[in-house]
Amino acid sequence: MKALVYGLAVAGEATVRAMQSRGIDVLAADDTSTPERLALAGDLGVDLEVAPDDTALERLLGAVDLVVPAPGVPEGHRLFAAATAREVDVVSEIELAYRWEQERPGGPRPMLAVTGTDGKTTTTLLAVEMLAAAGVRSVAAGNTEVPLVTALDLDLDAFVVECTSFRLAWTEQFRGESAAWLNLAPDHLNWHRSYATYGDAKNRIFANQRPSDAAIGFADDADVMRYLAAAPARHVTFAADGADYRVVDGVLTGPTGQLAPVSALSRRLPHDITNGLAASALVLEAGLASTDAVAAALGTFTGPPHRIELVGEIDGVEYYNDSKATTPHAAATAIAAFDHVVLIAGGRNKDLDLSPMVAQPHRIRAVVAIGDAADLIADLFAGVAPIHRASTMPDAVDVAGAAARSGDVVLLSPGCASYDWYSGYEARGDDFRRIVQALAAGIPPAPHEETATP
């Protein structure tokens, strides 16, 4: 067999290495060329075709049996029409890994799957912690630092797979014995052709399940529930109220009884509770953990960085890093968690309607608009709260601090991508945290090389 890996970043590199270790010949292509990618291709021993034209693409497809696109290759890329015309199979990294796992000597290990517009990483990590408390060795794989093709080679009992729409779109067999869909809101419309194809891609998380599997959906999300209604597996719901997994008299509760008091959670914001319910359903419905293990993990889990992460307090004002909120839906969730917010928002808009960010205007003390979308943010909040602008992150933190009062929250929840000022949301959040912690220590923050200059 010979395969074409299109896109040579993290997932692409892992896929090439995994294929080569299984004796598959690999060709590589990418729309962009950097010294690092060219060096990586050399290290992998593959020729890298850069920005192939139609003729070169036809030549590549004519030489392979399989195409594995990197997550960043958008749905409308000409690669897919060309592959379809040539009847070349297109699969994502998680689909490829799933197929290999089915052929594992001794049988496949269980896979749990998580998708949603927001909350995937937190819920995935929490499920891993619940499994660990139950003595089940697992890893957060897929849209994480560990691609699923890499995780297959680890000594594990199960996998918890964070599934983006990018990866789900190109699946044919991939299945989780237990699969949770957290929410659905417009996102990645610069990747998908439409909101409908985005939702349909997410729906692949349910499509291949069996009647004995568990399809878990958020009862408060009408779109998720519409897809759940057609899922072939057992239907399970979660929400703060009116669902199979819910809160009863201040206690997280499942179909078999109590799980843990809300007061036992290390953080108890509304989405922390629903994420906890979703993760509980994921592991319990799969039969991989006990309620005791679930309760233990709920009591110790602190959550990942960059998602409403408290990074410091200055003069009675708490500063939260929510850089992972790259959609207006995620930012709106963060805003709803606090009573008085000075919001730092903006970045590079992903062709999304930003209006959900202003759904609760009574919570907004002031807004600091940053990045390419600063004008959009300023227009959105005009008449709602005082608007300030900042051209660097240090400026944004200074302006936000000046606008805040004791007891307020300064919240970096951009609602936009970070690629105008930074290499990713992690770099943006790290910079924000660094600045806040320096100011809290009375040290002027040093300039950061990724931050835009005026």
XYZ file of C-alpha atoms in Angstrom:
454
model
C 0.000 0.000 0.000
C 1.076 3.565 -0.685
C -0.476 6.627 0.965
C -0.436 10.398 0.556
C -0.273 12.450 3.754
C -1.376 15.998 2.921
C -0.141 18.450 5.551
C 3.030 17.873 7.532
C 2.392 19.401 10.946
C 1.850 17.515 14.236
C -0.823 15.072 13.056
C 0.829 14.698 9.660
C 4.201 13.824 11.139
C 2.647 11.290 13.519
C 0.714 9.704 10.666
C 3.801 9.388 8.461
C 5.793 7.775 11.260
C 2.965 5.388 12.155
C 2.500 4.341 8.539
C 6.196 3.815 7.975
C 6.396 1.651 11.090
C 3.700 -0.545 9.531
C 5.501 -0.882 6.224
C 3.377 1.580 4.243
C 5.088 3.716 1.603
C 4.303 7.399 2.127
C 4.235 10.451 -0.102
C 3.836 13.894 1.470
C 2.463 17.209 0.290
C 1.686 20.547 1.914
C 0.274 23.859 0.776
C 3.037 25.775 2.559
C 6.761 25.359 2.881
C 8.868 26.287 5.885
C 12.457 25.367 6.694
C 11.142 23.308 9.600
C 8.777 21.278 7.417
C 11.408 20.692 4.772
C 13.808 19.531 7.467
C 11.102 17.267 8.913
C 10.455 15.725 5.507
C 14.170 14.998 5.223
C 14.208 13.423 8.665
C 11.207 11.264 7.716
C 12.821 10.290 4.439
C 9.923 11.513 2.305
C 9.838 13.964 -0.568
C 7.617 16.930 0.213
C 5.565 18.231 -2.695
C 4.860 21.884 -1.921
C 1.645 23.524 -3.157
C 1.059 20.991 -5.940
C -0.806 22.328 -8.952
C -3.604 20.299 -10.552
C -1.195 18.277 -12.664
C 1.063 17.460 -9.712
C -1.942 16.610 -7.546
C -3.241 14.207 -10.181
C 0.179 12.570 -10.346
C 0.291 12.139 -6.587
C -3.221 10.692 -6.383
C -2.492 8.345 -9.252
C 0.357 6.843 -7.255
C -1.473 6.118 -3.972
C -4.256 3.976 -2.537
C -5.114 6.220 0.388
C -5.133 9.911 1.323
C -4.803 11.110 4.922
C -5.380 14.878 5.153
C -4.068 16.893 8.083
C -6.784 18.547 10.206
C -5.915 21.950 8.747
C -6.810 21.007 5.159
C -10.265 22.604 4.694
C -13.364 20.804 3.509
C -13.453 22.686 0.209
C -9.832 21.974 -0.735
C -9.463 20.693 -4.308
C -7.667 17.639 -2.905
C -10.991 16.060 -1.964
C -12.756 16.560 -5.276
C -9.702 15.175 -7.063
C -9.518 12.159 -4.729
C -13.235 11.473 -5.179
C -12.885 11.645 -8.957
C -10.091 9.077 -8.801
C -11.959 6.971 -6.225
C -9.076 7.219 -3.783
C -10.094 6.591 -0.164
C -9.786 9.661 2.113
C -9.526 9.030 5.851
C -8.544 11.104 8.862
C -5.898 10.206 11.401
C -8.468 8.893 13.907
C -10.140 6.764 11.237
C -6.816 5.255 10.236
C -5.956 4.528 13.869
C -9.370 3.002 14.496
C -8.960 0.611 11.560
C -5.558 -0.484 12.816
C -6.851 -0.993 16.345
C -9.571 -3.335 15.078
C -6.810 -5.621 13.767
C -4.875 -5.642 17.042
C -3.839 -9.103 18.262
C -5.960 -9.847 21.298
C -8.711 -7.547 20.083
C -9.346 -3.797 20.070
C -9.293 -1.731 23.235
C -12.307 0.444 24.144
C -12.545 3.920 22.680
C -14.545 6.739 24.211
C -15.190 9.798 22.054
C -15.921 13.446 22.818
C -16.950 16.220 20.456
C -18.566 19.640 20.691
C -17.863 23.208 19.737
C -16.524 23.947 23.218
C -15.466 21.957 26.248
C -13.927 18.972 24.426
C -10.488 19.175 26.012
C -11.749 19.633 29.561
C -14.242 16.785 29.280
C -11.697 14.483 27.648
C -9.100 15.118 30.352
C -11.668 14.686 33.105
C -12.744 11.344 31.648
C -9.098 10.215 31.586
C -8.792 11.178 35.262
C -11.954 9.255 36.108
C -10.598 6.182 34.356
C -7.282 6.550 36.193
C -9.175 6.613 39.507
C -10.799 3.363 38.397
C -7.405 1.801 37.610
C -7.950 1.990 33.851
C -4.895 3.186 31.921
C -5.947 5.642 29.229
C -4.777 8.759 27.437
C -6.358 11.854 25.931
C -5.771 11.305 22.212
C -6.814 12.766 18.874
C -6.953 16.558 18.986
C -4.330 16.610 21.740
C -0.564 16.365 22.057
C -0.952 12.627 21.400
C -2.485 11.755 17.999
C -4.473 8.539 18.122
C -2.090 6.838 15.670
C 0.668 7.433 18.231
C -1.429 6.394 21.232
C -2.007 2.948 19.711
C 1.581 2.007 20.530
C 1.218 2.889 24.228
C 0.540 0.300 26.925
C -3.050 1.308 27.636
C -6.406 -0.219 28.504
C -8.591 2.345 26.712
C -8.537 5.623 24.769
C -10.465 8.848 25.244
C -10.498 10.562 21.863
C -11.062 14.300 21.487
C -12.787 14.517 18.116
C -12.814 17.730 16.109
C -15.076 18.136 13.120
C -11.908 18.146 10.978
C -11.089 14.602 12.051
C -14.663 13.310 12.125
C -15.447 14.575 8.620
C -13.233 11.909 7.071
C -14.335 8.905 9.119
C -16.158 5.836 7.811
C -15.830 3.278 10.611
C -14.581 5.199 13.668
C -16.720 4.462 16.687
C -16.722 5.103 20.394
C -18.474 2.598 22.641
C -19.498 5.725 24.505
C -19.635 9.055 22.675
C -20.512 12.479 24.100
C -21.584 15.505 22.073
C -21.311 18.566 24.304
C -22.792 21.406 22.243
C -23.030 22.841 18.747
C -22.538 26.469 17.732
C -21.081 28.151 14.640
C -17.322 27.621 14.375
C -14.687 26.845 11.758
C -16.846 28.220 8.977
C -13.581 29.135 7.246
C -12.930 25.363 7.103
C -16.396 23.923 6.507
C -18.563 24.895 3.580
C -21.487 25.694 5.862
C -22.891 25.324 9.361
C -24.830 22.312 8.067
C -21.702 20.454 6.953
C -20.064 21.368 10.276
C -22.942 19.735 12.161
C -22.958 16.737 9.845
C -19.236 16.224 10.450
C -19.788 16.291 14.208
C -22.595 13.771 13.769
C -20.071 11.177 12.584
C -19.385 10.609 16.287
C -22.770 8.838 16.500
C -23.099 7.457 12.969
C -21.213 4.165 13.361
C -22.273 3.279 16.893
C -24.060 0.038 17.688
C -27.330 -0.337 19.597
C -25.401 -1.454 22.690
C -23.241 1.707 22.651
C -24.114 4.982 24.393
C -24.796 8.187 22.454
C -24.648 11.023 24.977
C -26.055 14.467 24.201
C -26.531 17.812 25.950
C -30.237 18.113 26.694
C -30.167 21.928 26.607
C -28.825 22.089 23.034
C -31.617 21.693 20.479
C -29.244 20.969 17.589
C -27.412 18.246 19.500
C -30.709 16.697 20.551
C -31.925 16.694 16.948
C -28.897 14.661 15.910
C -29.141 12.460 19.003
C -32.715 11.524 18.087
C -31.413 9.751 14.983
C -28.416 8.085 16.642
C -28.400 4.264 16.371
C -27.060 3.748 19.917
C -28.754 4.057 23.319
C -29.710 7.684 23.948
C -28.350 9.255 27.138
C -28.663 12.929 28.121
C -26.921 15.310 30.488
C -27.773 18.811 31.693
C -28.068 20.673 34.969
C -31.744 19.729 35.037
C -34.160 17.475 33.176
C -31.671 14.863 31.928
C -30.390 11.388 32.753
C -27.249 12.914 34.283
C -28.247 16.050 36.182
C -28.002 17.974 39.451
C -30.469 17.041 42.189
C -30.463 19.059 45.418
C -26.889 20.185 44.862
C -25.563 16.727 43.930
C -24.395 15.479 40.540
C -26.643 12.499 39.921
C -26.862 9.724 37.337
C -29.404 7.014 36.554
C -27.970 4.788 39.306
C -27.830 7.472 41.984
C -25.614 10.179 43.405
C -22.131 10.868 42.025
C -20.696 13.830 43.941
C -21.880 17.051 45.596
C -21.409 20.166 43.508
C -19.575 21.604 46.519
C -16.901 18.908 46.152
C -15.837 20.154 42.698
C -12.628 22.177 42.726
C -14.340 24.707 40.432
C -18.102 25.048 40.167
C -18.894 27.331 37.247
C -21.970 26.269 35.228
C -19.958 24.655 32.452
C -17.774 22.835 35.011
C -20.919 21.105 36.243
C -22.171 20.099 32.787
C -18.693 18.961 31.717
C -18.550 16.863 34.890
C -21.903 15.302 34.070
C -20.830 14.568 30.486
C -17.563 12.928 31.547
C -19.394 10.907 34.189
C -21.847 9.633 31.589
C -19.012 8.843 29.190
C -17.148 6.500 31.545
C -20.109 5.044 33.447
C -22.154 4.203 30.355
C -19.091 2.444 28.925
C -18.842 0.369 32.086
C -15.210 1.371 32.601
C -15.464 3.156 35.963
C -17.418 3.034 39.196
C -19.312 5.890 40.793
C -16.620 5.994 43.502
C -13.926 6.597 40.868
C -16.064 9.281 39.247
C -16.557 11.034 42.582
C -12.839 10.910 43.354
C -11.898 12.480 40.024
C -14.582 15.166 40.244
C -13.142 16.219 43.591
C -9.556 16.601 42.400
C -9.759 17.701 38.755
C -8.551 21.278 38.204
C -8.995 21.650 34.460
C -6.587 22.490 31.630
C -4.812 25.822 31.185
C -6.284 28.585 29.017
C -9.902 27.736 29.893
C -11.155 30.220 32.517
C -7.873 29.775 34.353
C -7.306 32.047 37.349
C -3.807 33.475 36.819
C -3.589 36.219 39.433
C -5.192 38.857 41.604
C -4.224 42.534 41.685
C -5.887 45.093 43.979
C -8.926 42.908 44.557
C -9.402 42.151 40.841
C -9.106 38.544 39.642
C -7.568 37.887 36.224
C -8.720 34.887 34.189
C -7.037 33.418 31.125
C -9.652 32.036 28.745
C -7.514 32.201 25.615
C -8.918 28.886 24.373
C -12.247 30.650 23.839
C -11.729 31.160 20.115
C -15.453 31.237 19.346
C -18.170 33.661 20.479
C -20.065 30.718 21.982
C -17.105 29.862 24.228
C -16.604 33.505 25.212
C -20.300 33.844 26.064
C -20.007 30.815 28.343
C -17.105 32.415 30.196
C -18.813 35.799 30.520
C -21.893 34.122 31.994
C -19.761 32.697 34.814
C -19.090 36.112 36.431
C -21.147 39.059 37.659
C -18.836 41.957 36.728
C -16.410 41.513 33.843
C -13.844 43.691 32.146
C -13.543 41.765 28.907
C -10.452 41.569 26.700
C -11.717 40.321 23.343
C -10.700 40.177 19.710
C -8.102 38.559 17.531
C -8.731 37.064 14.115
C -12.395 36.354 13.498
C -13.127 32.946 11.956
C -15.951 34.291 9.775
C -18.331 33.948 12.712
C -21.181 36.068 14.022
C -19.776 37.535 17.239
C -23.145 38.616 18.656
C -23.427 35.754 21.221
C -20.710 37.556 23.189
C -23.097 40.351 24.046
C -25.946 38.078 25.171
C -25.569 39.149 28.821
C -24.667 42.859 28.667
C -25.449 43.453 32.340
C -22.288 41.530 33.258
C -19.925 43.718 31.218
C -18.132 46.533 33.073
C -15.911 47.496 30.138
C -14.407 46.022 26.982
C -10.842 46.126 25.708
C -10.792 45.399 21.958
C -7.648 43.830 20.512
C -6.284 42.409 17.282
C -7.650 42.279 13.748
C -11.235 42.108 15.014
C -10.933 45.152 17.283
C -13.349 47.199 15.167
C -15.892 44.355 15.156
C -15.646 44.022 18.937
C -15.953 47.781 19.428
C -19.049 47.930 17.218
C -20.572 44.914 18.941
C -20.331 46.401 22.436
C -21.035 50.009 21.476
C -23.638 51.406 23.848
C -23.273 48.383 26.153
C -20.134 49.367 28.056
C -17.133 51.685 27.746
C -14.857 50.563 24.885
C -11.076 50.735 25.008
C -8.530 49.626 22.445
C -5.092 48.122 22.912
C -2.414 47.300 20.373
C -0.412 44.877 22.528
C -1.279 42.451 25.276
C 0.584 44.455 27.958
C -1.468 47.491 26.955
C -4.662 45.414 27.103
C -3.888 44.202 30.625
C -3.034 47.740 31.791
C -6.197 49.244 30.315
C -8.380 46.447 31.669
C -6.892 46.782 35.139
C -7.555 50.515 35.137
C -11.179 49.952 34.134
C -11.833 47.277 36.766
C -13.038 47.787 40.322
C -12.275 45.675 43.349
C -14.381 42.517 43.125
C -14.459 42.569 39.321
C -12.930 40.025 36.972
C -10.591 40.844 34.084
C -11.339 38.131 31.563
C -9.276 37.363 28.475
C -11.934 35.549 26.473
C -11.254 36.630 22.905
C -14.024 34.915 20.941
C -11.551 34.892 18.042
C -8.480 33.007 16.879
C -5.019 34.165 17.911
C -3.164 34.110 14.615
C -2.987 37.870 14.190
C -0.659 38.350 17.182
C 0.389 34.841 18.183
C 1.212 31.377 16.889
C -1.734 29.870 18.753
C -4.137 30.342 21.649
C -1.599 28.758 24.011
C 0.993 31.444 23.236
C -1.648 34.143 23.713
C -2.741 32.712 27.053
C 0.832 32.193 28.213
C 1.641 35.814 27.428
C -1.422 37.056 29.303
C -0.531 34.920 32.314
C 3.093 36.110 32.240
C 2.055 39.763 32.174
C -0.484 39.418 34.990
C 1.891 37.492 37.225
C 4.672 40.018 36.657
C 2.365 42.913 37.557
C 1.107 41.046 40.623
C 4.736 40.714 41.731
C 5.405 44.404 41.085
C 7.683 43.672 38.116
C 7.199 45.455 34.774
C 6.523 42.728 32.198
C 9.128 42.354 29.468
C 7.977 42.597 25.818
C 6.956 39.318 24.231
C 8.293 38.580 20.779
C 4.989 37.235 19.438
C 2.922 40.247 20.489
C 2.072 42.739 17.793
C 3.685 46.132 18.033
C 1.814 49.405 17.526
